[in-house]
Amino acid sequence: MIFDLFRLDGKVALVTGATRGIGLGIVEALSDAGAHVILSSRVPKPEVVQHFKDLGRQVDYLQGDVQDPAVPARLVAEAVKLGGGKLDILVNNAGVAQHGDTHSFPEAQYRRLMDINVDSVFRACQAALGPMRAQKSGVMLNIGSISGLISNIPQPQAAYNASKAAVHMLTKSLASDYAEDGIRVNAIAPGYITTDMTNGGLADPVWGPVWRDMTPMKRPGSAIDIGAAALYLCSPASGYVTGEVLVVDGGYTVR
């Protein structure tokens, strides 16, 4: 049956930034499809983990701030242990959004943005290549953004845009380099999604109306919209898809 291609029974997945927003939507989708999902976040939220356990989902939790250079590799190593010696899926979702004029953008703010949005993704992918190459199989999914494809308005955010463009190119490069090892690497580029990260902008009397007006569907998406896309890219249903950046934006980038 075609629907069986979307099942993840027996698969082990590590999701960073997993306890809220888009990450939570991805955990919902992957665990519902049968995966053993290991949630990771900077701030522990035991109530979130318990919620999934109460639903009968197979979940575990690892705490870690991916801005620390040592943490991505540690998370991958510990996820492999929790997964019984394997890691089938890595979802790099942890990220931050920072706006500001480039001519006055603080160096510390820029460095934090790149540390989290780009460097941690590289390090986690690098660490996951070990077990995945040994398995001769694996899926990596990086969460980019439409901001890696277009220059958003009205907010100035050159640094953030650059960080997400880097994620997209890292995705394509890894897909090309490791396809022969049985590893698929893709990305999702969300548009404006209702989360804690975007609620302020959506409520802003200037930014919010522009974001909606420039989206043909005239509304923001939901975390489960991204979760559904993630399930496709992490499952056998996308077995012939690698190196792609799947845009989920209500049509924003078609105009």
mmCIF file of C-alpha atoms in Angstrom:
data_model
loop_
_atom_site.group_PDB
_atom_site.id
_atom_site.type_symbol
_atom_site.label_atom_id
_atom_site.label_comp_id
_atom_site.label_asym_id
_atom_site.label_seq_id
_atom_site.Cartn_x
_atom_site.Cartn_y
_atom_site.Cartn_z
ATOM 1 C CA MET A 1 0.000 0.000 0.000
ATOM 2 C CA ILE A 2 1.191 3.507 -0.845
ATOM 3 C CA PHE A 3 0.517 4.716 2.699
ATOM 4 C CA ASP A 4 3.009 2.209 4.055
ATOM 5 C CA LEU A 5 5.749 4.290 2.416
ATOM 6 C CA PHE A 6 5.071 6.982 5.008
ATOM 7 C CA ARG A 7 5.568 4.632 7.968
ATOM 8 C CA LEU A 8 8.715 4.941 10.102
ATOM 9 C CA ASP A 9 8.354 1.892 12.314
ATOM 10 C CA GLY A 10 11.718 0.827 13.733
ATOM 11 C CA LYS A 11 13.421 4.067 12.694
ATOM 12 C CA VAL A 12 15.378 6.229 15.148
ATOM 13 C CA ALA A 13 15.192 10.014 14.724
ATOM 14 C CA LEU A 14 16.964 12.882 16.480
ATOM 15 C CA VAL A 15 15.216 16.274 16.286
ATOM 16 C CA THR A 16 16.890 19.437 17.588
ATOM 17 C CA GLY A 17 14.861 22.407 18.790
ATOM 18 C CA ALA A 18 12.133 19.841 19.326
ATOM 19 C CA THR A 19 10.038 21.097 22.230
ATOM 20 C CA ARG A 20 8.184 23.967 20.577
ATOM 21 C CA GLY A 21 7.071 25.437 17.272
ATOM 22 C CA ILE A 22 8.147 23.743 14.068
ATOM 23 C CA GLY A 23 10.237 21.198 15.956
ATOM 24 C CA LEU A 24 7.205 20.088 17.921
ATOM 25 C CA GLY A 25 5.209 19.688 14.717
ATOM 26 C CA ILE A 26 7.970 17.490 13.294
ATOM 27 C CA VAL A 27 8.092 15.332 16.425
ATOM 28 C CA GLU A 28 4.312 14.950 16.221
ATOM 29 C CA ALA A 29 4.492 13.724 12.623
ATOM 30 C CA LEU A 30 7.495 11.406 12.944
ATOM 31 C CA SER A 31 6.353 9.790 16.184
ATOM 32 C CA ASP A 32 2.826 9.324 14.844
ATOM 33 C CA ALA A 33 4.364 7.438 11.906
ATOM 34 C CA GLY A 34 6.031 5.011 14.305
ATOM 35 C CA ALA A 35 9.535 6.432 14.719
ATOM 36 C CA HIS A 36 11.450 6.366 17.986
ATOM 37 C CA VAL A 37 12.010 10.120 18.302
ATOM 38 C CA ILE A 38 14.705 11.630 20.485
ATOM 39 C CA LEU A 39 13.828 15.222 21.279
ATOM 40 C CA SER A 40 16.547 17.747 22.026
ATOM 41 C CA SER A 41 16.365 21.355 23.152
ATOM 42 C CA ARG A 42 18.330 23.963 25.056
ATOM 43 C CA VAL A 43 15.686 24.283 27.773
ATOM 44 C CA PRO A 44 14.185 21.013 29.073
ATOM 45 C CA LYS A 45 10.406 20.730 28.867
ATOM 46 C CA PRO A 46 9.528 17.451 30.592
ATOM 47 C CA GLU A 47 5.823 18.120 30.131
ATOM 48 C CA VAL A 48 6.259 17.967 26.348
ATOM 49 C CA VAL A 49 8.076 14.632 26.510
ATOM 50 C CA GLN A 50 5.457 13.263 28.912
ATOM 51 C CA HIS A 51 2.681 14.348 26.552
ATOM 52 C CA PHE A 52 4.051 12.111 23.815
ATOM 53 C CA LYS A 53 4.622 9.243 26.217
ATOM 54 C CA ASP A 54 1.011 9.546 27.363
ATOM 55 C CA LEU A 55 -0.005 9.147 23.719
ATOM 56 C CA GLY A 56 1.954 5.903 23.584
ATOM 57 C CA ARG A 57 4.713 7.321 21.393
ATOM 58 C CA GLN A 58 8.296 6.082 21.740
ATOM 59 C CA VAL A 59 10.277 9.167 22.732
ATOM 60 C CA ASP A 60 13.387 10.123 24.674
ATOM 61 C CA TYR A 61 14.954 13.468 25.534
ATOM 62 C CA LEU A 62 18.457 14.947 25.410
ATOM 63 C CA GLN A 63 19.294 18.422 26.694
ATOM 64 C CA GLY A 64 21.858 20.524 24.884
ATOM 65 C CA ASP A 65 22.589 24.029 23.626
ATOM 66 C CA VAL A 66 23.761 23.577 20.039
ATOM 67 C CA GLN A 67 25.591 26.920 20.175
ATOM 68 C CA ASP A 68 28.244 25.048 22.172
ATOM 69 C CA PRO A 69 30.563 23.518 19.526
ATOM 70 C CA ALA A 70 30.803 20.239 21.439
ATOM 71 C CA VAL A 71 27.073 19.663 21.799
ATOM 72 C CA PRO A 72 25.952 18.551 18.293
ATOM 73 C CA ALA A 73 28.393 15.618 18.236
ATOM 74 C CA ARG A 74 27.421 14.686 21.809
ATOM 75 C CA LEU A 75 23.724 14.692 20.924
ATOM 76 C CA VAL A 76 24.323 12.446 17.937
ATOM 77 C CA ALA A 77 26.466 10.022 19.971
ATOM 78 C CA GLU A 78 23.897 9.819 22.769
ATOM 79 C CA ALA A 79 21.047 9.431 20.282
ATOM 80 C CA VAL A 80 22.849 6.470 18.725
ATOM 81 C CA LYS A 81 23.090 4.854 22.172
ATOM 82 C CA LEU A 82 19.404 5.477 22.885
ATOM 83 C CA GLY A 83 18.589 4.111 19.452
ATOM 84 C CA GLY A 84 20.285 0.806 20.074
ATOM 85 C CA GLY A 85 23.373 1.600 18.035
ATOM 86 C CA LYS A 86 21.870 3.361 15.054
ATOM 87 C CA LEU A 87 20.533 6.698 13.857
ATOM 88 C CA ASP A 88 18.228 6.678 10.850
ATOM 89 C CA ILE A 89 17.046 10.296 10.765
ATOM 90 C CA LEU A 90 18.614 13.595 11.817
ATOM 91 C CA VAL A 91 16.451 16.720 11.774
ATOM 92 C CA ASN A 92 18.356 19.962 12.291
ATOM 93 C CA ASN A 93 15.588 22.303 13.357
ATOM 94 C CA ALA A 94 17.178 24.408 16.134
ATOM 95 C CA GLY A 95 17.559 27.997 14.987
ATOM 96 C CA VAL A 96 17.143 31.646 15.873
ATOM 97 C CA ALA A 97 15.791 34.641 13.950
ATOM 98 C CA GLN A 98 17.425 38.035 14.329
ATOM 99 C CA HIS A 99 16.431 41.223 12.541
ATOM 100 C CA GLY A 100 18.375 44.467 12.253
ATOM 101 C CA ASP A 101 20.083 46.853 9.867
ATOM 102 C CA THR A 102 23.355 45.462 8.590
ATOM 103 C CA HIS A 103 25.251 48.724 9.166
ATOM 104 C CA SER A 104 24.578 48.503 12.901
ATOM 105 C CA PHE A 105 24.179 44.750 13.440
ATOM 106 C CA PRO A 106 26.165 43.766 16.568
ATOM 107 C CA GLU A 107 29.037 41.365 16.055
ATOM 108 C CA ALA A 108 27.970 39.234 19.038
ATOM 109 C CA GLN A 109 24.458 38.934 17.638
ATOM 110 C CA TYR A 110 25.804 37.976 14.210
ATOM 111 C CA ARG A 111 28.131 35.359 15.698
ATOM 112 C CA ARG A 112 25.329 33.780 17.758
ATOM 113 C CA LEU A 113 23.096 33.640 14.679
ATOM 114 C CA MET A 114 25.728 31.848 12.615
ATOM 115 C CA ASP A 115 26.783 29.573 15.491
ATOM 116 C CA ILE A 116 23.252 28.255 15.875
ATOM 117 C CA ASN A 117 21.808 28.441 12.359
ATOM 118 C CA VAL A 118 24.820 27.275 10.346
ATOM 119 C CA ASP A 119 27.710 25.940 12.422
ATOM 120 C CA SER A 120 25.601 23.645 14.601
ATOM 121 C CA VAL A 121 23.912 22.197 11.523
ATOM 122 C CA PHE A 122 27.282 21.465 9.931
ATOM 123 C CA ARG A 123 28.568 19.843 13.117
ATOM 124 C CA ALA A 124 25.492 17.671 13.615
ATOM 125 C CA CYS A 125 25.549 16.497 10.002
ATOM 126 C CA GLN A 126 29.271 15.809 10.268
ATOM 127 C CA ALA A 127 28.732 13.717 13.402
ATOM 128 C CA ALA A 128 25.787 11.817 11.920
ATOM 129 C CA LEU A 129 27.803 10.826 8.868
ATOM 130 C CA GLY A 130 29.734 8.324 11.000
ATOM 131 C CA PRO A 131 26.838 6.054 11.975
ATOM 132 C CA MET A 132 24.932 6.630 8.746
ATOM 133 C CA ARG A 133 27.883 5.722 6.528
ATOM 134 C CA ALA A 134 28.447 2.606 8.630
ATOM 135 C CA GLN A 135 24.780 1.694 8.169
ATOM 136 C CA LYS A 136 24.893 2.573 4.463
ATOM 137 C CA SER A 137 21.636 4.431 5.021
ATOM 138 C CA GLY A 138 20.260 7.545 6.636
ATOM 139 C CA VAL A 139 18.221 10.692 6.168
ATOM 140 C CA MET A 140 19.212 14.220 7.104
ATOM 141 C CA LEU A 141 16.644 17.007 7.060
ATOM 142 C CA ASN A 142 17.702 20.618 7.600
ATOM 143 C CA ILE A 143 15.216 23.383 8.297
ATOM 144 C CA GLY A 144 16.075 26.359 6.132
ATOM 145 C CA SER A 145 13.724 29.211 5.247
ATOM 146 C CA ILE A 146 12.249 31.164 2.382
ATOM 147 C CA SER A 147 14.660 33.787 3.723
ATOM 148 C CA GLY A 148 17.428 31.714 2.152
ATOM 149 C CA LEU A 149 15.746 32.220 -1.219
ATOM 150 C CA ILE A 150 14.397 35.776 -1.167
ATOM 151 C CA SER A 151 15.037 39.035 0.679
ATOM 152 C CA ASN A 152 12.063 39.517 2.997
ATOM 153 C CA ILE A 153 10.342 42.836 3.549
ATOM 154 C CA PRO A 154 9.689 45.055 5.408
ATOM 155 C CA GLN A 155 12.101 43.842 8.107
ATOM 156 C CA PRO A 156 15.876 44.087 7.503
ATOM 157 C CA GLN A 157 17.518 40.697 8.122
ATOM 158 C CA ALA A 158 20.531 40.207 5.863
ATOM 159 C CA ALA A 159 22.430 38.098 8.392
ATOM 160 C CA TYR A 160 19.518 35.722 8.972
ATOM 161 C CA ASN A 161 18.917 35.398 5.230
ATOM 162 C CA ALA A 162 22.574 34.551 4.679
ATOM 163 C CA SER A 163 22.489 31.888 7.404
ATOM 164 C CA LYS A 164 19.542 30.101 5.825
ATOM 165 C CA ALA A 165 21.038 30.302 2.333
ATOM 166 C CA ALA A 166 24.099 28.572 3.796
ATOM 167 C CA VAL A 167 21.885 25.799 5.175
ATOM 168 C CA HIS A 168 20.392 25.243 1.728
ATOM 169 C CA MET A 169 23.792 24.960 0.050
ATOM 170 C CA LEU A 170 25.139 22.709 2.800
ATOM 171 C CA THR A 171 22.135 20.462 2.172
ATOM 172 C CA LYS A 172 22.775 20.237 -1.559
ATOM 173 C CA SER A 173 26.499 19.645 -1.121
ATOM 174 C CA LEU A 174 26.034 16.838 1.410
ATOM 175 C CA ALA A 175 23.394 15.231 -0.791
ATOM 176 C CA SER A 176 25.832 15.151 -3.684
ATOM 177 C CA ASP A 177 28.787 13.963 -1.621
ATOM 178 C CA TYR A 178 27.099 11.117 0.271
ATOM 179 C CA ALA A 179 24.408 9.721 -2.032
ATOM 180 C CA GLU A 180 26.603 6.695 -2.768
ATOM 181 C CA ASP A 181 26.615 5.913 0.959
ATOM 182 C CA GLY A 182 22.837 5.568 0.904
ATOM 183 C CA ILE A 183 22.329 8.905 2.678
ATOM 184 C CA ARG A 184 19.662 11.351 1.540
ATOM 185 C CA VAL A 185 19.879 15.017 2.547
ATOM 186 C CA ASN A 186 17.054 17.497 2.020
ATOM 187 C CA ALA A 187 15.785 20.750 3.472
ATOM 188 C CA ILE A 188 12.479 22.470 4.081
ATOM 189 C CA ALA A 189 12.136 26.213 3.511
ATOM 190 C CA PRO A 190 9.145 27.329 5.581
ATOM 191 C CA GLY A 191 7.353 30.569 4.950
ATOM 192 C CA TYR A 192 5.620 32.409 7.762
ATOM 193 C CA ILE A 193 4.506 29.793 10.292
ATOM 194 C CA THR A 194 2.605 30.532 13.483
ATOM 195 C CA THR A 195 5.140 29.847 16.252
ATOM 196 C CA ASP A 196 6.611 31.611 19.268
ATOM 197 C CA MET A 197 9.353 32.872 16.967
ATOM 198 C CA THR A 198 6.990 34.609 14.532
ATOM 199 C CA ASN A 199 4.068 35.605 16.746
ATOM 200 C CA GLY A 200 5.585 39.015 17.451
ATOM 201 C CA GLY A 201 6.061 39.792 13.774
ATOM 202 C CA LEU A 202 2.621 38.498 12.822
ATOM 203 C CA ALA A 203 1.094 40.763 15.477
ATOM 204 C CA ASP A 204 3.164 43.779 14.424
ATOM 205 C CA PRO A 205 0.899 46.428 12.823
ATOM 206 C CA VAL A 206 3.412 47.013 10.011
ATOM 207 C CA TRP A 207 5.076 43.661 9.442
ATOM 208 C CA GLY A 208 2.065 41.369 9.929
ATOM 209 C CA PRO A 209 -0.148 42.813 7.180
ATOM 210 C CA VAL A 210 2.751 42.822 4.701
ATOM 211 C CA TRP A 211 3.597 39.180 5.425
ATOM 212 C CA ARG A 212 -0.040 38.161 4.918
ATOM 213 C CA ASP A 213 -0.608 40.308 1.836
ATOM 214 C CA MET A 214 2.485 38.896 0.135
ATOM 215 C CA THR A 215 1.313 35.334 0.797
ATOM 216 C CA PRO A 216 -1.226 34.287 -1.851
ATOM 217 C CA MET A 217 -3.078 32.135 0.690
ATOM 218 C CA LYS A 218 -3.335 35.227 2.936
ATOM 219 C CA ARG A 219 -2.495 33.405 6.143
ATOM 220 C CA PRO A 220 0.448 31.899 8.011
ATOM 221 C CA GLY A 221 0.985 28.165 8.075
ATOM 222 C CA SER A 222 1.046 25.853 11.074
ATOM 223 C CA ALA A 223 3.761 23.713 12.613
ATOM 224 C CA ILE A 224 1.976 20.570 11.459
ATOM 225 C CA ASP A 225 2.216 21.820 7.853
ATOM 226 C CA ILE A 226 5.978 21.567 8.262
ATOM 227 C CA GLY A 227 5.650 18.299 10.180
ATOM 228 C CA ALA A 228 3.767 16.738 7.277
ATOM 229 C CA ALA A 229 6.450 17.861 4.817
ATOM 230 C CA ALA A 230 9.132 16.513 7.145
ATOM 231 C CA LEU A 231 7.406 13.138 7.312
ATOM 232 C CA TYR A 232 7.467 12.919 3.521
ATOM 233 C CA LEU A 233 11.163 13.794 3.288
ATOM 234 C CA CYS A 234 12.156 11.476 6.147
ATOM 235 C CA SER A 235 10.147 8.481 4.966
ATOM 236 C CA PRO A 236 10.573 5.929 2.163
ATOM 237 C CA ALA A 237 7.909 7.890 0.258
ATOM 238 C CA SER A 238 10.709 10.270 -0.810
ATOM 239 C CA GLY A 239 13.230 7.522 -1.459
ATOM 240 C CA TYR A 240 14.326 9.057 -4.787
ATOM 241 C CA VAL A 241 14.535 12.626 -3.461
ATOM 242 C CA THR A 242 17.817 14.152 -2.314
ATOM 243 C CA GLY A 243 19.418 17.573 -2.470
ATOM 244 C CA GLU A 244 16.053 19.320 -2.587
ATOM 245 C CA VAL A 245 14.798 22.388 -0.734
ATOM 246 C CA LEU A 246 11.041 21.927 -0.332
ATOM 247 C CA VAL A 247 9.298 25.288 -0.019
ATOM 248 C CA VAL A 248 6.222 25.339 2.233
ATOM 249 C CA ASP A 249 5.099 28.961 2.223
ATOM 250 C CA GLY A 250 1.490 29.387 1.092
ATOM 251 C CA GLY A 251 2.798 30.636 -2.247
ATOM 252 C CA TYR A 252 4.908 33.508 -0.896
ATOM 253 C CA THR A 253 7.887 32.882 -3.155
ATOM 254 C CA VAL A 254 5.899 32.486 -6.399
ATOM 255 C CA ARG A 255 5.382 36.244 -6.637
#
